[in-house]
PDB file of N, CA, C and O in Angstrom:
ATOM      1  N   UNK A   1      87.714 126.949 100.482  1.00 53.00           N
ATOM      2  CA  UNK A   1      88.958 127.641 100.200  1.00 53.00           C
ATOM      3  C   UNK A   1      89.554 128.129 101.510  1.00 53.00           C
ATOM      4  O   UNK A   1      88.730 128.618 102.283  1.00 53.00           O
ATOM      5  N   UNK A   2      90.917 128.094 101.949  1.00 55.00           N
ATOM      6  CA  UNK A   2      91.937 128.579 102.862  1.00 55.00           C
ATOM      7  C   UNK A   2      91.241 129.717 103.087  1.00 55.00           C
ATOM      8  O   UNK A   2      90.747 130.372 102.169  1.00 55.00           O
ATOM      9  N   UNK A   3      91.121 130.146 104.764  1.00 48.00           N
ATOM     10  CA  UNK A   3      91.307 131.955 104.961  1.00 48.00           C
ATOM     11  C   UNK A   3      89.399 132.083 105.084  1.00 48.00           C
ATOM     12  O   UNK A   3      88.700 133.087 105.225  1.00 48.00           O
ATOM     13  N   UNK A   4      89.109 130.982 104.989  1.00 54.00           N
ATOM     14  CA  UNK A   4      87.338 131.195 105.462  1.00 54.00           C
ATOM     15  C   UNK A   4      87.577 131.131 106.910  1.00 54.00           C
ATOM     16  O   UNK A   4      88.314 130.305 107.448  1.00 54.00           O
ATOM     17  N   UNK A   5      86.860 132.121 107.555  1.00 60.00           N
ATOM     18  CA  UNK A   5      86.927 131.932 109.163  1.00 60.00           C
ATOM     19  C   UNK A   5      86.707 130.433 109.632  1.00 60.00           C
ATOM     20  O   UNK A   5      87.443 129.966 110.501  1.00 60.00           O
ATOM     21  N   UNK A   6      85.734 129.704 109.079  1.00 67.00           N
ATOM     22  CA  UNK A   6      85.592 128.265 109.555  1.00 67.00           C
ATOM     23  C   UNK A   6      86.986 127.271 108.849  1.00 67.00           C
ATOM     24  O   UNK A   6      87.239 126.137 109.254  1.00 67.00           O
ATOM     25  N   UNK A   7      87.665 127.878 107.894  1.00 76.00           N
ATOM     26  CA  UNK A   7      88.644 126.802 107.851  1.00 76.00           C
ATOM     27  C   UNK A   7      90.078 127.551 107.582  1.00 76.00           C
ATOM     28  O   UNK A   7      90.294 128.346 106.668  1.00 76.00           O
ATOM     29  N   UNK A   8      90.977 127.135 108.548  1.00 89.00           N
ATOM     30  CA  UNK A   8      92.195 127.714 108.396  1.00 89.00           C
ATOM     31  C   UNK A   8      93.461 127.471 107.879  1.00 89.00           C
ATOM     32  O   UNK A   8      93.957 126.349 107.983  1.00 89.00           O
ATOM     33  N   UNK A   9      94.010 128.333 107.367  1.00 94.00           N
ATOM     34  CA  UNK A   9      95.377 128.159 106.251  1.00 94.00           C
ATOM     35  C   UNK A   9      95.804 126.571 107.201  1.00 94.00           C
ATOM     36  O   UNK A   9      95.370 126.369 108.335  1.00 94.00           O
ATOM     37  N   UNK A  10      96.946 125.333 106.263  1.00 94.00           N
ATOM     38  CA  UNK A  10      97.691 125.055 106.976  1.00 94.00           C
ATOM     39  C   UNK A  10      98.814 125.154 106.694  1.00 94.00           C
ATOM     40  O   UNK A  10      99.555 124.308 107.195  1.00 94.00           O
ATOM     41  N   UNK A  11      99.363 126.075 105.898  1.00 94.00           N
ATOM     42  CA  UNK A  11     100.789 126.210 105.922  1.00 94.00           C
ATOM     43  C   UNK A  11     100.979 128.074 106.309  1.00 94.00           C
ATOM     44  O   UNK A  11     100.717 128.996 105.537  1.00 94.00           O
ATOM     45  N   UNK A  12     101.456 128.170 107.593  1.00 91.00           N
ATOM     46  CA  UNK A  12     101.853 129.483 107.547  1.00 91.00           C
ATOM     47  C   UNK A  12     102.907 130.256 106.625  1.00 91.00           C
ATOM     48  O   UNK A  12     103.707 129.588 105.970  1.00 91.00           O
ATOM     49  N   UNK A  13     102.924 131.911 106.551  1.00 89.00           N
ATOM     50  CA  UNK A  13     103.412 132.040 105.607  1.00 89.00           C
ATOM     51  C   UNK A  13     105.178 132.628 106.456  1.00 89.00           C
ATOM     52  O   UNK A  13     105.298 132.986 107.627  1.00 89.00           O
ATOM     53  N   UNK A  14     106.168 132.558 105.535  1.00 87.00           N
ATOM     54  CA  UNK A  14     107.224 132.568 106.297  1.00 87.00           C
ATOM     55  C   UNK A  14     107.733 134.261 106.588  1.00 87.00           C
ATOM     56  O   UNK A  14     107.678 135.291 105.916  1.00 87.00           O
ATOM     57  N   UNK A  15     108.298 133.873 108.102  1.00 83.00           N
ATOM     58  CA  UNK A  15     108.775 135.856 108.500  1.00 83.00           C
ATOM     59  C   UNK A  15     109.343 136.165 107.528  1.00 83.00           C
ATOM     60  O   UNK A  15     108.909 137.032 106.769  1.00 83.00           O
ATOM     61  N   UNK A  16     110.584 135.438 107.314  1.00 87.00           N
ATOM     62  CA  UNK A  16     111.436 136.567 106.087  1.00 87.00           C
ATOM     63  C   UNK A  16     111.838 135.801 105.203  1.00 87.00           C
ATOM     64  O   UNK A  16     112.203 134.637 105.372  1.00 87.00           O
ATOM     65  N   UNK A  17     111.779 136.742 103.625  1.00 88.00           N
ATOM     66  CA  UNK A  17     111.536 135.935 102.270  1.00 88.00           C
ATOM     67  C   UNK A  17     110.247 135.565 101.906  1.00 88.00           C
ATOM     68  O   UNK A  17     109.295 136.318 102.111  1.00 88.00           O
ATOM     69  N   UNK A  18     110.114 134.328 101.314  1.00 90.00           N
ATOM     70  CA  UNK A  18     109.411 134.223 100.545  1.00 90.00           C
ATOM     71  C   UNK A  18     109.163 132.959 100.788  1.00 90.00           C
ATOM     72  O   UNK A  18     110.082 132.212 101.124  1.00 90.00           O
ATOM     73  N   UNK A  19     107.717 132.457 100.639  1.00 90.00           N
ATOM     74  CA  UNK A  19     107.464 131.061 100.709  1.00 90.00           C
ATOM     75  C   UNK A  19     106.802 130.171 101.999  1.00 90.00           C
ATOM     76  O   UNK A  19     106.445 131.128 102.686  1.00 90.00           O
ATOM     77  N   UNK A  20     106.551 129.419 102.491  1.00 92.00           N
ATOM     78  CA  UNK A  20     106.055 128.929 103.848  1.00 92.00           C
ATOM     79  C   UNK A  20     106.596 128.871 104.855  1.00 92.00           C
ATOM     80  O   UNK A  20     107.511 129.693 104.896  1.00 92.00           O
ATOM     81  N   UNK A  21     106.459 128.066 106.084  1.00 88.00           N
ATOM     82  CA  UNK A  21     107.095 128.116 107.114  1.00 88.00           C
ATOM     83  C   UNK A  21     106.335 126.344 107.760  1.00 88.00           C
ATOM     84  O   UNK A  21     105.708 125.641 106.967  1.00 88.00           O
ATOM     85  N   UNK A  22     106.484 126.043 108.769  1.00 91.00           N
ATOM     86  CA  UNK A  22     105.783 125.162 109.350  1.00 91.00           C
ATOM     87  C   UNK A  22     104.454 125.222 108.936  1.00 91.00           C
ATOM     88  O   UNK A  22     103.840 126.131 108.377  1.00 91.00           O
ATOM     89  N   UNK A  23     104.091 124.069 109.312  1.00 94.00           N
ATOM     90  CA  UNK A  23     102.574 123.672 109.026  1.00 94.00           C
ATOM     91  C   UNK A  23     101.739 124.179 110.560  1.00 94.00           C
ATOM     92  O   UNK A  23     101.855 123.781 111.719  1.00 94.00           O
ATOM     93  N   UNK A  24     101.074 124.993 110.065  1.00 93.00           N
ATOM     94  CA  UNK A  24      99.787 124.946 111.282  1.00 93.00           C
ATOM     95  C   UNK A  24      98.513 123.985 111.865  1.00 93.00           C
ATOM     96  O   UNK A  24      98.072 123.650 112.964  1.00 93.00           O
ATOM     97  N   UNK A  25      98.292 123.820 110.846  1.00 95.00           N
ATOM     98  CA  UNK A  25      97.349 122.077 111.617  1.00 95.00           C
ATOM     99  C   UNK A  25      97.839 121.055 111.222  1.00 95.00           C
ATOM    100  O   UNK A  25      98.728 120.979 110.375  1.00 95.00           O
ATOM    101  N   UNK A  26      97.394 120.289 111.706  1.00 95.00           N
ATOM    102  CA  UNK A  26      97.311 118.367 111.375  1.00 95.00           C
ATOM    103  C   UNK A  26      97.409 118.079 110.053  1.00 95.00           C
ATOM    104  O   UNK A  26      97.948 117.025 109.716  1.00 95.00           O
ATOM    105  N   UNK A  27      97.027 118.755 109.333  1.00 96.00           N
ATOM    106  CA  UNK A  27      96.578 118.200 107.605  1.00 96.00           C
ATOM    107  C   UNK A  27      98.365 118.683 107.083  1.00 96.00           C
ATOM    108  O   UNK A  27      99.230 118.125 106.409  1.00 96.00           O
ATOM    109  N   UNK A  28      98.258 120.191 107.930  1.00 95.00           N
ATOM    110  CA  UNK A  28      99.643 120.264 106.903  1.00 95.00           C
ATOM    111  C   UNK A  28     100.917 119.165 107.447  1.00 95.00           C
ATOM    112  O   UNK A  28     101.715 118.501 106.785  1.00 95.00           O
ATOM    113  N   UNK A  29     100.734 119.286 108.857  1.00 96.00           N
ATOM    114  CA  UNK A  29     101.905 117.717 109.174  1.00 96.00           C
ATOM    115  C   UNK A  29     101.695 116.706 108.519  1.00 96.00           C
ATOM    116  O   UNK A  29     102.730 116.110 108.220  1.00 96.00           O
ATOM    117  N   UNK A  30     100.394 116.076 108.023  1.00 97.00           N
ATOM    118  CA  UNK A  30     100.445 115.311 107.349  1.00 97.00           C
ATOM    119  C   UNK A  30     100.762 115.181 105.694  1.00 97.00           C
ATOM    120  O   UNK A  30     100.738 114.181 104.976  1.00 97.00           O
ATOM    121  N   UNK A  31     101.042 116.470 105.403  1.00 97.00           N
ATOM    122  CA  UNK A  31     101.346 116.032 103.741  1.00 97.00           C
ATOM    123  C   UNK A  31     103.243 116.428 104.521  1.00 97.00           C
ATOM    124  O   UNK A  31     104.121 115.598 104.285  1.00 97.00           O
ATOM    125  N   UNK A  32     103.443 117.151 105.004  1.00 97.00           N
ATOM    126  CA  UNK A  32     105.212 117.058 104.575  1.00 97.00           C
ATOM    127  C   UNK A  32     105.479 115.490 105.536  1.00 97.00           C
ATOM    128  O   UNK A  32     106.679 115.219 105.594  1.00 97.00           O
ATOM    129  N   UNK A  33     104.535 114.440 106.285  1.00 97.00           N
ATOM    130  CA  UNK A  33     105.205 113.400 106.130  1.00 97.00           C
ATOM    131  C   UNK A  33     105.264 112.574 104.991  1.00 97.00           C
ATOM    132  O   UNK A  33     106.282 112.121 104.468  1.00 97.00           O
ATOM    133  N   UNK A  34     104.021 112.403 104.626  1.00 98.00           N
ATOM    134  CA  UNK A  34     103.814 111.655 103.284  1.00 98.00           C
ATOM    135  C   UNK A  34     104.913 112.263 102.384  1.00 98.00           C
ATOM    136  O   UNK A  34     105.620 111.368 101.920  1.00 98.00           O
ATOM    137  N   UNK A  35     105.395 113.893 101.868  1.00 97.00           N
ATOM    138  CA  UNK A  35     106.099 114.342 101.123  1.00 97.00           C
ATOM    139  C   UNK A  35     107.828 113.216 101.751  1.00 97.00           C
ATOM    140  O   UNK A  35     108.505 112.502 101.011  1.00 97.00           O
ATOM    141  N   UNK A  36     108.065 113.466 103.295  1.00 97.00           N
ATOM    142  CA  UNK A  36     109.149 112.901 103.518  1.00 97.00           C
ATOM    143  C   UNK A  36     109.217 111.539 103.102  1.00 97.00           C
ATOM    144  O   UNK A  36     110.053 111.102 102.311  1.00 97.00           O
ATOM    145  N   UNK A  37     108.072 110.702 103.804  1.00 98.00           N
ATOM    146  CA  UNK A  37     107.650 108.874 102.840  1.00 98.00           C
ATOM    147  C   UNK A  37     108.248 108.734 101.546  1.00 98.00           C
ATOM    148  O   UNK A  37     109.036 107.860 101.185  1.00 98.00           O
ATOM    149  N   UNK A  38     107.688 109.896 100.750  1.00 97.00           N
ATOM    150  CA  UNK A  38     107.577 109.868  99.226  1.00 97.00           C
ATOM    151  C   UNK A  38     109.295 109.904  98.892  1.00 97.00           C
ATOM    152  O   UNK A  38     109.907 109.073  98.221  1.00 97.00           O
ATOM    153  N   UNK A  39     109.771 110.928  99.462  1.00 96.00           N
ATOM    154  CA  UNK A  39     111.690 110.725  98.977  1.00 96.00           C
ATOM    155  C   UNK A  39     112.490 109.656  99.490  1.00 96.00           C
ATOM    156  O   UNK A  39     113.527 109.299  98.931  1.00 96.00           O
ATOM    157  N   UNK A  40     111.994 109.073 100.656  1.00 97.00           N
ATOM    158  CA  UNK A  40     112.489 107.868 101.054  1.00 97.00           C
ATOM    159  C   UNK A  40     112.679 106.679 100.115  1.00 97.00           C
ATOM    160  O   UNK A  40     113.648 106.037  99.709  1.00 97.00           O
ATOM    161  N   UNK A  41     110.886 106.636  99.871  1.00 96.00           N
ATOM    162  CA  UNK A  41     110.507 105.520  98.501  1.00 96.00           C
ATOM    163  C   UNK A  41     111.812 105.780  97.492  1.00 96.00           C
ATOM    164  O   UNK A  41     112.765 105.017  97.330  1.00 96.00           O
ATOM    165  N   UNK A  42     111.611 106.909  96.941  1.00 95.00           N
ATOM    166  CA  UNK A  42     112.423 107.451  95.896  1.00 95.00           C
ATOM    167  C   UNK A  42     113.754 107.487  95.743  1.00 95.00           C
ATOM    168  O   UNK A  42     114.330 107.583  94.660  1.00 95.00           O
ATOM    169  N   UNK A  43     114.506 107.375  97.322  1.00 95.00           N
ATOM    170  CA  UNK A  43     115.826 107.325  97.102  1.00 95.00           C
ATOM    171  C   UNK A  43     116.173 105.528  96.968  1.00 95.00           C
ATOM    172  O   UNK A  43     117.076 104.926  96.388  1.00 95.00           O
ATOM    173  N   UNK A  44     115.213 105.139  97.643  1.00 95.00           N
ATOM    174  CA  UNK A  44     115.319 103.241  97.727  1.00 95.00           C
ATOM    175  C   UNK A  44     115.080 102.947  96.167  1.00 95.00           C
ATOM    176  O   UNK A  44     116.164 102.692  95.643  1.00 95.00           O
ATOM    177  N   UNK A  45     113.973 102.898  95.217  1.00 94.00           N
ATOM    178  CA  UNK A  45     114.064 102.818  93.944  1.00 94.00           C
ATOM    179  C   UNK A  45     114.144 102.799  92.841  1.00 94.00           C
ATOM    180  O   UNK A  45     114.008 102.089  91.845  1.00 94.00           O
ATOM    181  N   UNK A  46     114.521 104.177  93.338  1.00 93.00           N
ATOM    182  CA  UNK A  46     115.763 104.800  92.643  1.00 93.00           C
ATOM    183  C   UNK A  46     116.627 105.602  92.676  1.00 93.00           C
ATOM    184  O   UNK A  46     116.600 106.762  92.265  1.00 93.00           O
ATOM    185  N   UNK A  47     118.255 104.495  93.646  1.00 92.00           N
ATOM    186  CA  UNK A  47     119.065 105.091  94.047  1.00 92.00           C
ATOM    187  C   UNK A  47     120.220 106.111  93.034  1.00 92.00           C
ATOM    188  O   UNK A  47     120.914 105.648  92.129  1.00 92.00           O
ATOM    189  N   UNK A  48     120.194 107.452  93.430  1.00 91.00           N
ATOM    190  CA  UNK A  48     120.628 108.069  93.008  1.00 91.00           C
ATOM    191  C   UNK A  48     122.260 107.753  91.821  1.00 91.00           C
ATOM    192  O   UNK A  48     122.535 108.306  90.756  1.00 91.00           O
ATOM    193  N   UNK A  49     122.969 106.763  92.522  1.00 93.00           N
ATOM    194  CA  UNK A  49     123.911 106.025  92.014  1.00 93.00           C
ATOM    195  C   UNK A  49     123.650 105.330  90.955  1.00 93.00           C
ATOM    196  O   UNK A  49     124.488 105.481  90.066  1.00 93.00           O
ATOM    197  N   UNK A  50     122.751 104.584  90.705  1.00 92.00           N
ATOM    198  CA  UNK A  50     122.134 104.441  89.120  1.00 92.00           C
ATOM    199  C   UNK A  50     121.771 104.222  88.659  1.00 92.00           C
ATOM    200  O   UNK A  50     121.933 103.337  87.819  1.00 92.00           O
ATOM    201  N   UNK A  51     120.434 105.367  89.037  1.00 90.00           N
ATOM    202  CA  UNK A  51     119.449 106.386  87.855  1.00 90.00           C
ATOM    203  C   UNK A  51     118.986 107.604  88.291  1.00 90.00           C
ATOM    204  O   UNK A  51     117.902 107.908  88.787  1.00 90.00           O
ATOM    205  N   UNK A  52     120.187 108.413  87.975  1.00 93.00           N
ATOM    206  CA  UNK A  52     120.490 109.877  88.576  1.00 93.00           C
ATOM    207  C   UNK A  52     118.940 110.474  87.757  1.00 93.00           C
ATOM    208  O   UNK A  52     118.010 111.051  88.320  1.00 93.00           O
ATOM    209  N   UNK A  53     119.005 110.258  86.875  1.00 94.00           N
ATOM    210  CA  UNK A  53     117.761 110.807  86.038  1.00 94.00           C
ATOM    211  C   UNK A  53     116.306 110.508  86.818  1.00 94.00           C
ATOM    212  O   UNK A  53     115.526 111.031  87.615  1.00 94.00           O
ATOM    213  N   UNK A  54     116.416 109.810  86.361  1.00 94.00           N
ATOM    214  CA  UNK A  54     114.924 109.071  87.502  1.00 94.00           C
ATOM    215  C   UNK A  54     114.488 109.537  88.770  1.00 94.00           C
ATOM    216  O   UNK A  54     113.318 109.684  89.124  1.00 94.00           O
ATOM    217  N   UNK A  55     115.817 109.820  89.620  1.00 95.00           N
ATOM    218  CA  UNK A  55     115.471 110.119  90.915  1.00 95.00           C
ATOM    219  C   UNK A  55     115.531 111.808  90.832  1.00 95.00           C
ATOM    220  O   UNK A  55     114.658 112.382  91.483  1.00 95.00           O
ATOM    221  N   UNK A  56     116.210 112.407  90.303  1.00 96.00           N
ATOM    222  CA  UNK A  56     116.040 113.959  90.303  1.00 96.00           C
ATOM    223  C   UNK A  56     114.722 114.134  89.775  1.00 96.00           C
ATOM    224  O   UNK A  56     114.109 114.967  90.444  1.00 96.00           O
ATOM    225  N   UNK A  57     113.859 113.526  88.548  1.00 96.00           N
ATOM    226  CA  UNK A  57     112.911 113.750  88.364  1.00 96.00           C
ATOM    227  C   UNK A  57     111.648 113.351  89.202  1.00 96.00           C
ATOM    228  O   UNK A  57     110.503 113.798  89.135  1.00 96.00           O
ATOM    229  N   UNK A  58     112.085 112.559  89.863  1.00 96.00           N
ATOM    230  CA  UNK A  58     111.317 112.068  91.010  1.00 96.00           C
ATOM    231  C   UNK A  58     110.871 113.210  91.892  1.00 96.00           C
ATOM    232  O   UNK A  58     109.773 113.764  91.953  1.00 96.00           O
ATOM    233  N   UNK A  59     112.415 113.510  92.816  1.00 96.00           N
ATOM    234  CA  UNK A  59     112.357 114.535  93.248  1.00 96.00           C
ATOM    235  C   UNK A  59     111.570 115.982  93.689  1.00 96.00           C
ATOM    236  O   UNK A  59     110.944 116.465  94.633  1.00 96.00           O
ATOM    237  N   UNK A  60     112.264 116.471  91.731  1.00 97.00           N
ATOM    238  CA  UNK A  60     111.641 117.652  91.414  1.00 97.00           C
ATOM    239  C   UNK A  60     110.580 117.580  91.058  1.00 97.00           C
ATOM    240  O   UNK A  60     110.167 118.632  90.570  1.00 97.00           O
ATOM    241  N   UNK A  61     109.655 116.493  91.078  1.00 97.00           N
ATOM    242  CA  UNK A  61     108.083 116.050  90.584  1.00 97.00           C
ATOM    243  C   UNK A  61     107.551 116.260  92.201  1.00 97.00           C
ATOM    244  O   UNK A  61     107.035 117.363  92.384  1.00 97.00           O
ATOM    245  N   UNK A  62     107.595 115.499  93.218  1.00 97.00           N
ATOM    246  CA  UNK A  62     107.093 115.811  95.025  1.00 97.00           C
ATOM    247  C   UNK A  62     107.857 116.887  95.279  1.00 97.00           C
ATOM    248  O   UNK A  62     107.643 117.070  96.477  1.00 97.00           O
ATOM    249  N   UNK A  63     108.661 117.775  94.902  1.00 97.00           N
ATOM    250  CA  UNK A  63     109.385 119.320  95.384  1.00 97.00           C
ATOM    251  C   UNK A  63     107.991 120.436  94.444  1.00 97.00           C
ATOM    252  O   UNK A  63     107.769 121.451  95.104  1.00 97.00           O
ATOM    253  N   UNK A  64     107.286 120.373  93.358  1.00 98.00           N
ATOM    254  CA  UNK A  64     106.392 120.925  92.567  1.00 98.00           C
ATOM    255  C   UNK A  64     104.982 120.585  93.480  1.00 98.00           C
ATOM    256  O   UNK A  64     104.349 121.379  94.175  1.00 98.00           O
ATOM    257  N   UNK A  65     104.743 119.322  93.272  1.00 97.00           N
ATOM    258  CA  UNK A  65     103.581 118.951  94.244  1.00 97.00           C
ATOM    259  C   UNK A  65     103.227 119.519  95.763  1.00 97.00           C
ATOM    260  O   UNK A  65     102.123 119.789  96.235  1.00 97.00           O
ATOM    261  N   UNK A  66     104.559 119.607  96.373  1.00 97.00           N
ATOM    262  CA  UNK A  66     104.230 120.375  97.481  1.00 97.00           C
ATOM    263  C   UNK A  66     104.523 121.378  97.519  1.00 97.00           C
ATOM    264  O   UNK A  66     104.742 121.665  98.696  1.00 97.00           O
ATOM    265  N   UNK A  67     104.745 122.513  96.631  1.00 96.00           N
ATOM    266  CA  UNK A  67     104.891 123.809  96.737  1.00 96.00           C
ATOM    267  C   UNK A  67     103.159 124.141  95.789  1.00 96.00           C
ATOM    268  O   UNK A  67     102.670 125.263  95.662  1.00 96.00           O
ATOM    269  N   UNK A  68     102.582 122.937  95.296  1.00 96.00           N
ATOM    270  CA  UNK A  68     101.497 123.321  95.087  1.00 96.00           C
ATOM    271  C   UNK A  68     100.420 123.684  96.010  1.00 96.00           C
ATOM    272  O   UNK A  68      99.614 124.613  95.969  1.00 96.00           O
ATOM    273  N   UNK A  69     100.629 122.532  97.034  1.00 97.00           N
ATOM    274  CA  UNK A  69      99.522 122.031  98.390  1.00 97.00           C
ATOM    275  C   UNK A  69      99.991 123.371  98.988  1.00 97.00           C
ATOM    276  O   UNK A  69      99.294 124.385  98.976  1.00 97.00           O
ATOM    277  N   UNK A  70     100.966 123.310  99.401  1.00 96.00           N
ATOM    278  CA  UNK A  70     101.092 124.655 100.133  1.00 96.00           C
ATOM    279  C   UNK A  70     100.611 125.916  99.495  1.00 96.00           C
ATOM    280  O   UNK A  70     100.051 126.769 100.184  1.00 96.00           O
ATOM    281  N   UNK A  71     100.857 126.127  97.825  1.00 95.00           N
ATOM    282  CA  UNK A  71     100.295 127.864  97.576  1.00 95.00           C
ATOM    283  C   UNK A  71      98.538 127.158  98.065  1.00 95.00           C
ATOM    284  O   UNK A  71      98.021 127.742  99.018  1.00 95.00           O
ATOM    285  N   UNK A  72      97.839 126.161  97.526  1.00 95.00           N
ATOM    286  CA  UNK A  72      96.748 125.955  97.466  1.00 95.00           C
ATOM    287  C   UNK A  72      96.248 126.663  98.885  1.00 95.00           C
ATOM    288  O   UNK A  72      95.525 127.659  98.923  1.00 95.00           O
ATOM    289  N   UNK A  73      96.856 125.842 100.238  1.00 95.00           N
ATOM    290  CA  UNK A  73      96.125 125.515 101.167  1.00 95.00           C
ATOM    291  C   UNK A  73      97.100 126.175 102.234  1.00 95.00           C
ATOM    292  O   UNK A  73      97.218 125.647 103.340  1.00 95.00           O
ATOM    293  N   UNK A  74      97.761 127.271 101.921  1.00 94.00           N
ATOM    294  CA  UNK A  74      98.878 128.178 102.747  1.00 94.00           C
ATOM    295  C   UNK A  74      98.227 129.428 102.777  1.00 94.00           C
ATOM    296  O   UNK A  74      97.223 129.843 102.199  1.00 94.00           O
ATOM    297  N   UNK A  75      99.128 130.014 103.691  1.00 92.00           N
ATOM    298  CA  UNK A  75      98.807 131.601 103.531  1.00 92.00           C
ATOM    299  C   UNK A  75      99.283 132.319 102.222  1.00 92.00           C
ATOM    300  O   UNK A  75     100.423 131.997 101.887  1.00 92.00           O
ATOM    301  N   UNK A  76      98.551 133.367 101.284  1.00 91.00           N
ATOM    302  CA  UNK A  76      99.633 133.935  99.857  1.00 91.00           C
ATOM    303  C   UNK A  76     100.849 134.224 100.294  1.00 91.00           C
ATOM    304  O   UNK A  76     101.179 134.852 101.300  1.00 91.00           O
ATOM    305  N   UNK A  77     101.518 133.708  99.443  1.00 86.00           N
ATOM    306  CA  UNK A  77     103.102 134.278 100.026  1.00 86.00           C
ATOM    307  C   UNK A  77     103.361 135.766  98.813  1.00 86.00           C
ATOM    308  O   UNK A  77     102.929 136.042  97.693  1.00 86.00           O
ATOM    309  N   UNK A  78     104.164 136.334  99.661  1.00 85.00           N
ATOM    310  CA  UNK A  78     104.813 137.730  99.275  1.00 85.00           C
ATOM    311  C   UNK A  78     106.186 137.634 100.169  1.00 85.00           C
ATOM    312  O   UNK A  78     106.334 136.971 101.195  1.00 85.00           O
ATOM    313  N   UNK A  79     106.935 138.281  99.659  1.00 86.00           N
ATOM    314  CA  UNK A  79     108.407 138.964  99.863  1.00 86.00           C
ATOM    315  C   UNK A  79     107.860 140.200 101.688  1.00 86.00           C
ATOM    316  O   UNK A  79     107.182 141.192 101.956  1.00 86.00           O
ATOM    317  N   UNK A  80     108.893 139.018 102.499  1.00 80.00           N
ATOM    318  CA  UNK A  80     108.769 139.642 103.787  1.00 80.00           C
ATOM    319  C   UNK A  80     110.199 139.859 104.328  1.00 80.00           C
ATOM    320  O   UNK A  80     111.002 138.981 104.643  1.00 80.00           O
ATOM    321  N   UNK A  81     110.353 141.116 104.373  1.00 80.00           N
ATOM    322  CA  UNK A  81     111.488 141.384 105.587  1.00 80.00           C
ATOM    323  C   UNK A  81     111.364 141.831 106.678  1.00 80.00           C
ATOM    324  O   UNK A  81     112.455 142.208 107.105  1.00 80.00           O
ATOM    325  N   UNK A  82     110.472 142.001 107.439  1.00 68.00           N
ATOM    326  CA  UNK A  82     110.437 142.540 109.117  1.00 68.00           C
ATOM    327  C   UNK A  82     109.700 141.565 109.488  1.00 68.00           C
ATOM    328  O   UNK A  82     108.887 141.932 110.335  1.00 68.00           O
ATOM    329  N   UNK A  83     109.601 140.065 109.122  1.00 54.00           N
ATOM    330  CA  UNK A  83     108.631 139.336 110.258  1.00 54.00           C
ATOM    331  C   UNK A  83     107.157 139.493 110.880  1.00 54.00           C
ATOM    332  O   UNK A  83     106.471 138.955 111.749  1.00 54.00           O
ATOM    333  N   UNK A  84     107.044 140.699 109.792  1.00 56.00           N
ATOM    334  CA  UNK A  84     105.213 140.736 110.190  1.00 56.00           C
ATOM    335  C   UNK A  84     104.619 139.712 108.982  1.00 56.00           C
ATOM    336  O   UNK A  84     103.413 139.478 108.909  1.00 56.00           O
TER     337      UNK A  84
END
């Protein structure tokens, strides 16, 4: 699990608001490329022009997935306004 001294968060958590920020190691660069791969695929087969359905669900299916990886394997996020 994230936050064991031997293994560290890779998604930092963001200064202000709510939610992540950049990836801190290697693992997390590697899922927001694969995440970027994945909408590429998605806009090529299925271009938004027509099958609006398909591709928003596409979408919002890798937009869920990686807000999963990240709570999983991020820092907890909470509501930040001073950047600590």
């Amino acid at each position: 699990m994230p936050g064991k001294k031997n293994e560290p968060y890779w998604f930092s958590a963001k200064g202000f608001g709510w939610g992540w920020g950049l990836p801190m190691v290697w693992q997390g660069w590697v899922v927001y490329a694969v995440f970027l791969v994945l909408c590429a695929v998605v806009v090529v087969v299925f271009p938004p022009s027509s099958r609006p359905d398909l591709f928003a669900g596409c979408f919002i299916f890798l937009t869920l997935l990686l807000v999963g990886v990240c709570w999983l394997k991020g820092e907890p996020p909470k509501w930040r306004w001073d950047g600590k």
